[in-house]
mmCIF file of C-alpha atoms in Angstrom:
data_model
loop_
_atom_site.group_PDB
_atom_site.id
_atom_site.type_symbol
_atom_site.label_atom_id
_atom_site.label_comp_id
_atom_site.label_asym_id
_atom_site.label_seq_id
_atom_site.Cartn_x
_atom_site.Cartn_y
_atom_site.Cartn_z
ATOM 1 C CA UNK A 1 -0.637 220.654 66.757
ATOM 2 C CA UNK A 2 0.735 218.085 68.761
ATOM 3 C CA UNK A 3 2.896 220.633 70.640
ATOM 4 C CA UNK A 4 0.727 220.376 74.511
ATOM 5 C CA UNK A 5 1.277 217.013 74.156
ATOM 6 C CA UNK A 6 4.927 216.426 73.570
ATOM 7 C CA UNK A 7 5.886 219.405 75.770
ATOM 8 C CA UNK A 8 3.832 217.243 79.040
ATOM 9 C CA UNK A 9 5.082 214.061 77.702
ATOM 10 C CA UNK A 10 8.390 215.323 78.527
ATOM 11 C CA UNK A 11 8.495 217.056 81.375
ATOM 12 C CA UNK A 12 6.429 214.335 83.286
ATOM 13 C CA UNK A 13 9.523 211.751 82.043
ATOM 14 C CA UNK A 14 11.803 214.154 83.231
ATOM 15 C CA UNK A 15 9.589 214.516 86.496
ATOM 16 C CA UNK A 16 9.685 211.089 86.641
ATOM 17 C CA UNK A 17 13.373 210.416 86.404
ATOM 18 C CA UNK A 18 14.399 213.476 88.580
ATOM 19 C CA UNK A 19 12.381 211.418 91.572
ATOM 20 C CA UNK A 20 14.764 208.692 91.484
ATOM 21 C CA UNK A 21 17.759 210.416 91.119
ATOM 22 C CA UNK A 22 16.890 213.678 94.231
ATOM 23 C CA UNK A 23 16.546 212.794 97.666
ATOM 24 C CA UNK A 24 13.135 214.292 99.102
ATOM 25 C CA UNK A 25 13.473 217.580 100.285
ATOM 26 C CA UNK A 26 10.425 217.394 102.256
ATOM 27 C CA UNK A 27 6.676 216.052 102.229
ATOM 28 C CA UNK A 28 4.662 216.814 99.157
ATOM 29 C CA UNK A 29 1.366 218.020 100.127
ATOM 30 C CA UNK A 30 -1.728 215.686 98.472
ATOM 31 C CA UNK A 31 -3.225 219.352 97.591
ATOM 32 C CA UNK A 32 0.305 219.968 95.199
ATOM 33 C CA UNK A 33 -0.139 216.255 93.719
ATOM 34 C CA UNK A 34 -3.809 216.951 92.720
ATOM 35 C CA UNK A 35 -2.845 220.141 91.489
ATOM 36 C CA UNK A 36 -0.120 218.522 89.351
ATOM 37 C CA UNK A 37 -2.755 216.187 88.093
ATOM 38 C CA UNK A 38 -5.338 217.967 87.055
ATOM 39 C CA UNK A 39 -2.340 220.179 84.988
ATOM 40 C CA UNK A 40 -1.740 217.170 83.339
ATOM 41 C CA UNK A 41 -5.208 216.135 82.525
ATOM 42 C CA UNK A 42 -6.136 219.630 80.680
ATOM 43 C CA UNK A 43 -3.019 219.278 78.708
ATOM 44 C CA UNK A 44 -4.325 215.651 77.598
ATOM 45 C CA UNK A 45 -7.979 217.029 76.952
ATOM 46 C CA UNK A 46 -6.561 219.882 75.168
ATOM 47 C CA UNK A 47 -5.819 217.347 72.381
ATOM 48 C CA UNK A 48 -9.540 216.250 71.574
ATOM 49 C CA UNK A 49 -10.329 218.798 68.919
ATOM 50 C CA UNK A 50 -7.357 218.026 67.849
ATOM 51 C CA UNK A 51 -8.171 214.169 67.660
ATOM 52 C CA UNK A 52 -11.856 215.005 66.443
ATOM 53 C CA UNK A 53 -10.213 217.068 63.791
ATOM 54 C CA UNK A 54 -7.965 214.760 62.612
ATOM 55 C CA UNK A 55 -11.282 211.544 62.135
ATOM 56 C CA UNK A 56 -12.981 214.414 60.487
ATOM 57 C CA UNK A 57 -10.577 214.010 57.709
ATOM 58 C CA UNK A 58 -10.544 210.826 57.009
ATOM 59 C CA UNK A 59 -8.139 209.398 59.771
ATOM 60 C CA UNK A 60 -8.627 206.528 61.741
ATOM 61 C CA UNK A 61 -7.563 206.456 65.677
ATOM 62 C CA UNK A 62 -7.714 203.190 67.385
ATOM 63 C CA UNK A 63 -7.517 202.949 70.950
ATOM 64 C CA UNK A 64 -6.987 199.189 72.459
ATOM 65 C CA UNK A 65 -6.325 198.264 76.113
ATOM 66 C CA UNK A 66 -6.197 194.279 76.676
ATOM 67 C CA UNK A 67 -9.579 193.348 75.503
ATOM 68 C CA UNK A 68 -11.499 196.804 74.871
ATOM 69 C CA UNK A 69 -10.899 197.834 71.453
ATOM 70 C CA UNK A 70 -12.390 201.459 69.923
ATOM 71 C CA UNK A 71 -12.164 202.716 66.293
ATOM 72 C CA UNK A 72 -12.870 206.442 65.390
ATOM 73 C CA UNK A 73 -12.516 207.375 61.709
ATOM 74 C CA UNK A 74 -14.606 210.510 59.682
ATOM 75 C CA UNK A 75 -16.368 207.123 57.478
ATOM 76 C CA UNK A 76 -19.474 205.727 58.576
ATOM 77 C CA UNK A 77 -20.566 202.192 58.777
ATOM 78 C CA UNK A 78 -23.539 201.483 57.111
ATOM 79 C CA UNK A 79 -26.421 200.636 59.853
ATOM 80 C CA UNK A 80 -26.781 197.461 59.158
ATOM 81 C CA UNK A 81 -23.176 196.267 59.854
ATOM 82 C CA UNK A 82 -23.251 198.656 62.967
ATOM 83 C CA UNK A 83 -26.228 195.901 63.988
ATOM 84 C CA UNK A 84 -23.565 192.931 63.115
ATOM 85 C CA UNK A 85 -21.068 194.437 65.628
ATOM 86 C CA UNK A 86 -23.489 194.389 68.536
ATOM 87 C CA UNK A 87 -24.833 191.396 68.102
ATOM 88 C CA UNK A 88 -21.503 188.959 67.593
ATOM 89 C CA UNK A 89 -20.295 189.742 71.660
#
């Protein structure tokens, strides 16, 4: 279930508003920020079975940021077109 996910999703927006909005009340230690962080990062991790799962039956998850591209999906490619793709860059 997407359920980790959602539930960080939405407190760090409301995290995120709440610092505009409140004065600071004080300094916030580096130490609390990692902490906070790292929090965040196991609830993100905590999805990857989840993701592995999901190309296990037959869904395909594409992750692009500007020119990096990556497809995951339960098919395989046949080895000779896996060749192709190396070989076109």
């Amino acid at each position: 279930s997407m359920k980790p996910f959602h539930i960080t999703l939405t407190l760090s927006v409301v995290l995120f508003i709440a610092g505009f909005i409140c004065p600071p009340m004080g300094v916030i230690d580096g130490s609390v920020l990692t902490a906070v962080g790292l929090l965040f990062s196991f609830a993100t991790l905590a999805q990857v079975p989840e993701i592995i799962q999901s190309a296990r039956n037959g869904k395909t998850i594409r992750l692009q940021n500007g020119t990096f591209s990556a497809t995951v999906s339960g098919e395989r490619e046949p080895r000779d077109k896996l060749s192709q793709h190396s070989t076109e860059d």
